[in-house]
mmCIF file of C-alpha atoms in Angstrom:
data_model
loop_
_atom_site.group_PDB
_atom_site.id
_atom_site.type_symbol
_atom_site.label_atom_id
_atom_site.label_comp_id
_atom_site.label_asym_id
_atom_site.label_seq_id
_atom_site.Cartn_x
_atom_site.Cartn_y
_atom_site.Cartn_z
ATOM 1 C CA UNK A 1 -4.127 -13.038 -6.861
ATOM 2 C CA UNK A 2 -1.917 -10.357 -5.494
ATOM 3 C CA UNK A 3 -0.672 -7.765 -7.851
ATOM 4 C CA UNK A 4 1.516 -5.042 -6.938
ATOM 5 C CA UNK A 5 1.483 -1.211 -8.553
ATOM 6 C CA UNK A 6 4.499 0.374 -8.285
ATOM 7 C CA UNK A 7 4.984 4.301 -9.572
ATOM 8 C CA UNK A 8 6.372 8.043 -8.596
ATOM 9 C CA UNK A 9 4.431 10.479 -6.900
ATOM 10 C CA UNK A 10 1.277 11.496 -9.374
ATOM 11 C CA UNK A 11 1.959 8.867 -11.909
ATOM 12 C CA UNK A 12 -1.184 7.107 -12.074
ATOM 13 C CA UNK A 13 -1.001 4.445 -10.339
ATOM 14 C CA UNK A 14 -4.032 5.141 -7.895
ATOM 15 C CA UNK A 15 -6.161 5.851 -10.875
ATOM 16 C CA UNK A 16 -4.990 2.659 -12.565
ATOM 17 C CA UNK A 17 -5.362 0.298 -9.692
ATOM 18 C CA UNK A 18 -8.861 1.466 -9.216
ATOM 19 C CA UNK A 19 -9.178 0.540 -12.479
ATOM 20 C CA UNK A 20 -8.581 -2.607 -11.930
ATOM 21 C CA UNK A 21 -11.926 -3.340 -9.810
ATOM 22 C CA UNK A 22 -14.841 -3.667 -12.002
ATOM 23 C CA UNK A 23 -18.558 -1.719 -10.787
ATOM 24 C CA UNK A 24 -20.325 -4.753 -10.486
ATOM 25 C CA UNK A 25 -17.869 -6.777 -8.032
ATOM 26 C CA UNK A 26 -20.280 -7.990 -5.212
ATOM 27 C CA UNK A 27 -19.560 -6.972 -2.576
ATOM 28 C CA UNK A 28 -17.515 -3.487 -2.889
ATOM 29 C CA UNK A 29 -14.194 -4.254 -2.925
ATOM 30 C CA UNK A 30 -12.797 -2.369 -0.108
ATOM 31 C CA UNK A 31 -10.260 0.565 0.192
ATOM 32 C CA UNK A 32 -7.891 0.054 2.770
ATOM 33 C CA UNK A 33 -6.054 3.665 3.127
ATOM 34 C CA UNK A 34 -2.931 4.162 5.158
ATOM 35 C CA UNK A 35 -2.480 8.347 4.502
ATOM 36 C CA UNK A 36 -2.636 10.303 8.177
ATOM 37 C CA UNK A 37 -3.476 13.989 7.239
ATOM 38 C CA UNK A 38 -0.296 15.106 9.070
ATOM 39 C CA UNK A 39 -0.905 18.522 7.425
ATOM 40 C CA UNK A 40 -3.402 20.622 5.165
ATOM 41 C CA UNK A 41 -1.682 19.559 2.078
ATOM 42 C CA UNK A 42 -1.837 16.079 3.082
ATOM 43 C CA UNK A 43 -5.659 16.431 3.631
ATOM 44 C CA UNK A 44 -5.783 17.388 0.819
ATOM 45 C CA UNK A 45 -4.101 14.235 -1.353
ATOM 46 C CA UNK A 46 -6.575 12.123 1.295
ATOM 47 C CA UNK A 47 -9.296 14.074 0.032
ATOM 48 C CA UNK A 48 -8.389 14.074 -3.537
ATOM 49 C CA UNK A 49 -8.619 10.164 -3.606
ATOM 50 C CA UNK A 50 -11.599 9.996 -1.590
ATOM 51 C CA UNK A 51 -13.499 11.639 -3.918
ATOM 52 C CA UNK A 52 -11.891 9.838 -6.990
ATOM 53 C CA UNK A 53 -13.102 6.707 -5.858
ATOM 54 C CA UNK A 54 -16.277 7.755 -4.423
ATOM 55 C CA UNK A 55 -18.362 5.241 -3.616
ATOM 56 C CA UNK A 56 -17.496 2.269 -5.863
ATOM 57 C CA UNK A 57 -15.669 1.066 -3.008
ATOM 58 C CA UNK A 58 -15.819 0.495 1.398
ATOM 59 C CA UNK A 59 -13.645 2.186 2.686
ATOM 60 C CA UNK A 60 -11.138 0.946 5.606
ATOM 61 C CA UNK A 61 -9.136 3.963 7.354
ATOM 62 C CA UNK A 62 -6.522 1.605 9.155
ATOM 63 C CA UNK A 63 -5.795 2.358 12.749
ATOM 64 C CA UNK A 64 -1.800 2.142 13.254
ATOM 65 C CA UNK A 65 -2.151 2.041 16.796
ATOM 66 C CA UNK A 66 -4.897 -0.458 17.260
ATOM 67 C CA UNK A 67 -4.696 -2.566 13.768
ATOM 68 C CA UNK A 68 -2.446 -4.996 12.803
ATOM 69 C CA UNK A 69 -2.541 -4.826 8.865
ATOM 70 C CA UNK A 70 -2.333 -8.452 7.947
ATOM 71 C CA UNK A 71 -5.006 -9.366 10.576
ATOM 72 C CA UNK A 72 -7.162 -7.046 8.398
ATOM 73 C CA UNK A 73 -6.287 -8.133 5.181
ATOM 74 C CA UNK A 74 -7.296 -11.602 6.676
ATOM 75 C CA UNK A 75 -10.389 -10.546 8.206
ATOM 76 C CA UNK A 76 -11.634 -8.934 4.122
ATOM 77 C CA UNK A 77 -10.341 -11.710 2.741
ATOM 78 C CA UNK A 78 -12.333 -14.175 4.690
ATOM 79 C CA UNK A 79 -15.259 -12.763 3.557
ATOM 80 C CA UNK A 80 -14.684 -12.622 0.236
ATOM 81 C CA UNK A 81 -13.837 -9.351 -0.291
ATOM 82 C CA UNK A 82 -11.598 -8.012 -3.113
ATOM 83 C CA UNK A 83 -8.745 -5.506 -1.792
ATOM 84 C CA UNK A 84 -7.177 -2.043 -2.466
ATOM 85 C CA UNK A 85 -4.762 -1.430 -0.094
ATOM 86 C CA UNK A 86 -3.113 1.638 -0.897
ATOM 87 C CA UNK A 87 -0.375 2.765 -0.147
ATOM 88 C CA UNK A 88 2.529 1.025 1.304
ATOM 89 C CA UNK A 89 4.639 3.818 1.236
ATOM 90 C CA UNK A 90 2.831 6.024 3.557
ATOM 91 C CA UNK A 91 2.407 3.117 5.788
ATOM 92 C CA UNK A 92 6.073 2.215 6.157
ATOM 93 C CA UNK A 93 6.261 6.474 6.610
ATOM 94 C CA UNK A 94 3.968 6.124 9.846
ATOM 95 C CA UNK A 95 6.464 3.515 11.524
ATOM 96 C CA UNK A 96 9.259 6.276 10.905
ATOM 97 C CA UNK A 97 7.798 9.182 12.244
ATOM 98 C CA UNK A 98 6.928 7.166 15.865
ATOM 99 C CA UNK A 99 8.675 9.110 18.654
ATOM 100 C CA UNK A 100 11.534 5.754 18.624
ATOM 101 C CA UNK A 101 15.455 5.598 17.820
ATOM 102 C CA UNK A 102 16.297 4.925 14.212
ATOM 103 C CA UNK A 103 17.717 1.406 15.247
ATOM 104 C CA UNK A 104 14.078 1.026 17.089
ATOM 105 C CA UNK A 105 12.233 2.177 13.835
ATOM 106 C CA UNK A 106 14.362 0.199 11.445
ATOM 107 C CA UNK A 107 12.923 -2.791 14.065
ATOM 108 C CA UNK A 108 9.245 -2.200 13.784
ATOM 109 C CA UNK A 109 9.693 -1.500 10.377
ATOM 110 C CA UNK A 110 11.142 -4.926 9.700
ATOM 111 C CA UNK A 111 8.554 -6.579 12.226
ATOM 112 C CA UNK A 112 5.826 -5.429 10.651
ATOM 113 C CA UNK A 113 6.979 -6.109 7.441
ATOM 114 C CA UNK A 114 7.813 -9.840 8.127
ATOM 115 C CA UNK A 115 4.240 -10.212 9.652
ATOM 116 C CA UNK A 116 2.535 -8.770 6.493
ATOM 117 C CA UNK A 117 4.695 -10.703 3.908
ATOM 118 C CA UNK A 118 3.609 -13.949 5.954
ATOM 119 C CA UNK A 119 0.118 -12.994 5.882
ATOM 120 C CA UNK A 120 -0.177 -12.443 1.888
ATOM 121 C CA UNK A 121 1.452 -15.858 1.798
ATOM 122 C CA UNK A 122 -1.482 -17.347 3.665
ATOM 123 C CA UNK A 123 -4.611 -15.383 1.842
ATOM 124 C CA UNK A 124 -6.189 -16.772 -1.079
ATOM 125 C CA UNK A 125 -7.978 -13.611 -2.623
ATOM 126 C CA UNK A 126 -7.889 -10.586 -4.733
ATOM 127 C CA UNK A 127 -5.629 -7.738 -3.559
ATOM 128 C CA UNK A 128 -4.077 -4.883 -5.074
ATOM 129 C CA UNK A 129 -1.082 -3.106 -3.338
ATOM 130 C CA UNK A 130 0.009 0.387 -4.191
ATOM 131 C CA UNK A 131 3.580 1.608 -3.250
ATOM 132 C CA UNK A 132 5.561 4.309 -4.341
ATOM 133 C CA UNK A 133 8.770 3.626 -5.948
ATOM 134 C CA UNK A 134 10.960 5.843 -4.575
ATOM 135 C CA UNK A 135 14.680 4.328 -6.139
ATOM 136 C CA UNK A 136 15.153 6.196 -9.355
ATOM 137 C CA UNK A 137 15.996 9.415 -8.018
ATOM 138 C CA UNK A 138 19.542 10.922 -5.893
ATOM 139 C CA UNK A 139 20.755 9.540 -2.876
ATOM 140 C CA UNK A 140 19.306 12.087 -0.203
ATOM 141 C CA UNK A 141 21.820 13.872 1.718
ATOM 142 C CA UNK A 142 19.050 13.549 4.691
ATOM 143 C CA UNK A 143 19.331 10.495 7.251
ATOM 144 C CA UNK A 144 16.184 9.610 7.609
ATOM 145 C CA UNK A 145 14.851 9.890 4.229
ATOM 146 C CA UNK A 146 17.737 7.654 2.721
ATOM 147 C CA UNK A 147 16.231 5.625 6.030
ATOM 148 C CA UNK A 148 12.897 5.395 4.319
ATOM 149 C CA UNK A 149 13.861 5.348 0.620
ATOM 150 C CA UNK A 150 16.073 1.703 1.676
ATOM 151 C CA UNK A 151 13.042 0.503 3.714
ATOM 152 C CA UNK A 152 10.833 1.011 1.563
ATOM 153 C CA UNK A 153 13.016 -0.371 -1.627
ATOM 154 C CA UNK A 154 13.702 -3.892 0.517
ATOM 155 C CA UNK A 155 9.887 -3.663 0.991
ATOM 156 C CA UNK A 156 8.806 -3.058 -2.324
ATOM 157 C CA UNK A 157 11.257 -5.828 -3.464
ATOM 158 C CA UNK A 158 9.988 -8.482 -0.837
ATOM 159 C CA UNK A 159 6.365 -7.365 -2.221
ATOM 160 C CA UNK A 160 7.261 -7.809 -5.894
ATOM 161 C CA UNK A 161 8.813 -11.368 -5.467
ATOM 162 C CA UNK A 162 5.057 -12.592 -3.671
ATOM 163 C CA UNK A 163 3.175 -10.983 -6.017
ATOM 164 C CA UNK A 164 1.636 -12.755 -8.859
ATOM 165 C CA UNK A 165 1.530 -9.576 -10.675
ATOM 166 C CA UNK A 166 3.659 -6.221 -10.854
ATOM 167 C CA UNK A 167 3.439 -3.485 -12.873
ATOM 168 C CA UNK A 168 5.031 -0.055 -12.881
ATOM 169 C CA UNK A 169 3.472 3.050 -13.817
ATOM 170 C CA UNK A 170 4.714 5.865 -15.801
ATOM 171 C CA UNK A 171 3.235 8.965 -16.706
ATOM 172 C CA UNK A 172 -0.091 7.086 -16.037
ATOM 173 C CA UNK A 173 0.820 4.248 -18.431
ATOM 174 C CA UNK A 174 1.530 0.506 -17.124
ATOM 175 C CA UNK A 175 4.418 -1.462 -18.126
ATOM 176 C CA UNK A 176 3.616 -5.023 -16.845
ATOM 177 C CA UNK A 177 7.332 -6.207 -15.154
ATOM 178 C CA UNK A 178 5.634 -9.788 -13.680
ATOM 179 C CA UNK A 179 2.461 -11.619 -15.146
ATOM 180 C CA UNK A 180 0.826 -14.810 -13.819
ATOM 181 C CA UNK A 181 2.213 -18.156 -14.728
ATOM 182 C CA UNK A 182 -0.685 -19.698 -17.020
#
C-alpha cells in the first residue's frame, strides 16, 4: 500500500508518518531521507528527525548523484521491507539547485519524476511518502520558487492519484482526503 502525507512546514506530518510503523515490524522499516544539510539550520532539521526516530528504523541517506530513487525503493521492497521515504519536497529542491538552466531543471525534474511514478506502479509493498504541501499560500514574486512550488504541486498531485492512501496534516492532526477501496 502506498499512502501519501501531505502537510506545511512543522505540521506533523513526520511525527505522524512515523507513527504509522509499528515497533515490532520485522525487519526495521527503513528511513529513506532526502534533506542535504546545505546549511547549519538545515543540519539542524536533519538532526532533529534523526533523533526523533532514533533507532526504530534503518536508515537510507540517498545519494542524488549516484542513486536512482525508484531503483531503491525497488531494491527495499524486494526484500520485504516497509518504507519511509521522506520527503519529496526536499528531493524535488535538490534537482533545482543543480548548476542547470531552468528549462534543463524543469527536464530532470520531470524525468525523474516520470521514472519514480512508474516505479510505485510496479512495487507491491508498504511505503509511506512525505511531501510538503506548499499550494495554500501567495504566489511568490521569486522565479524559481514559483518554479518549485508548481513542480512540486504537479508532483504531489501525480503522487496523490497512485496512492492508495492520502492524508493531510494540520496542526499535527490528519484529515484522511483518500482511503483504500475495501
Amino acid at each position: 500500500m502506498i499512502s501519501l502525507v501531505l502537510g506545511g512546514i512543522r505540521s506533523g506530518k513526520s511525527r505522524w508518518a512515523e507513527q504509522q510503523f509499528v515497533d515490532h515490524i520485522k525487519p526495521k522499516p527503513v528511513y529513506i531521507a532526502t534533506a542535504l544539510a546545505s546549511d547549519q539550520e538545515m543540519a539542524q532539521r536533519i538532526a532533529h528527525h534523526q533523533q526523533t526516530r532514533q533507532s526504530r528504523f534503518d536508515t537510507h541517506e540517498f545519494d542524488f548523484e549516484n542513486e536512482n530513487l525508484g531503483e531503491v525503493l525497488e531494491r527495499y521492497v524486494g526484500q520485504g521491507r516497509h518504507i519511509l521515504l521522506e520527503c519529496m519536497s526536499t528531493w524535488l529542491g535538490w534537482w533545482l539547485c543543480r548548476s542547470a538552466s531552468p528549462e534543463q531543471q524543469v527536464i530532470d525534474i520531470q524525468q525523474q519524476s516520470t521514472v519514480l511514478l512508474e516505479c510505485l506502479e510496479r512495487l507491491d509493498g508498504e511505503i509511506v511518502i512525505v511531501s510538503n504541501e506548499v499550494g495554500l499560500g501567495l504566489v511568490s514574486d521569486n522565479a524559481m520558487a514559483r518554479l518549485f512550488a508548481d513542480e512540486l504541486g504537479r508532483l504531489n498531485q501525480a503522487l496523490a492519484a497512485k496512492a492508495d492512501k492520502v492524508v493531510f496534516i494540520s496542526a499535527g492532526l490528519p484529515l484522511i482526503l483518500k482511503e483504500p477501496q475495501s
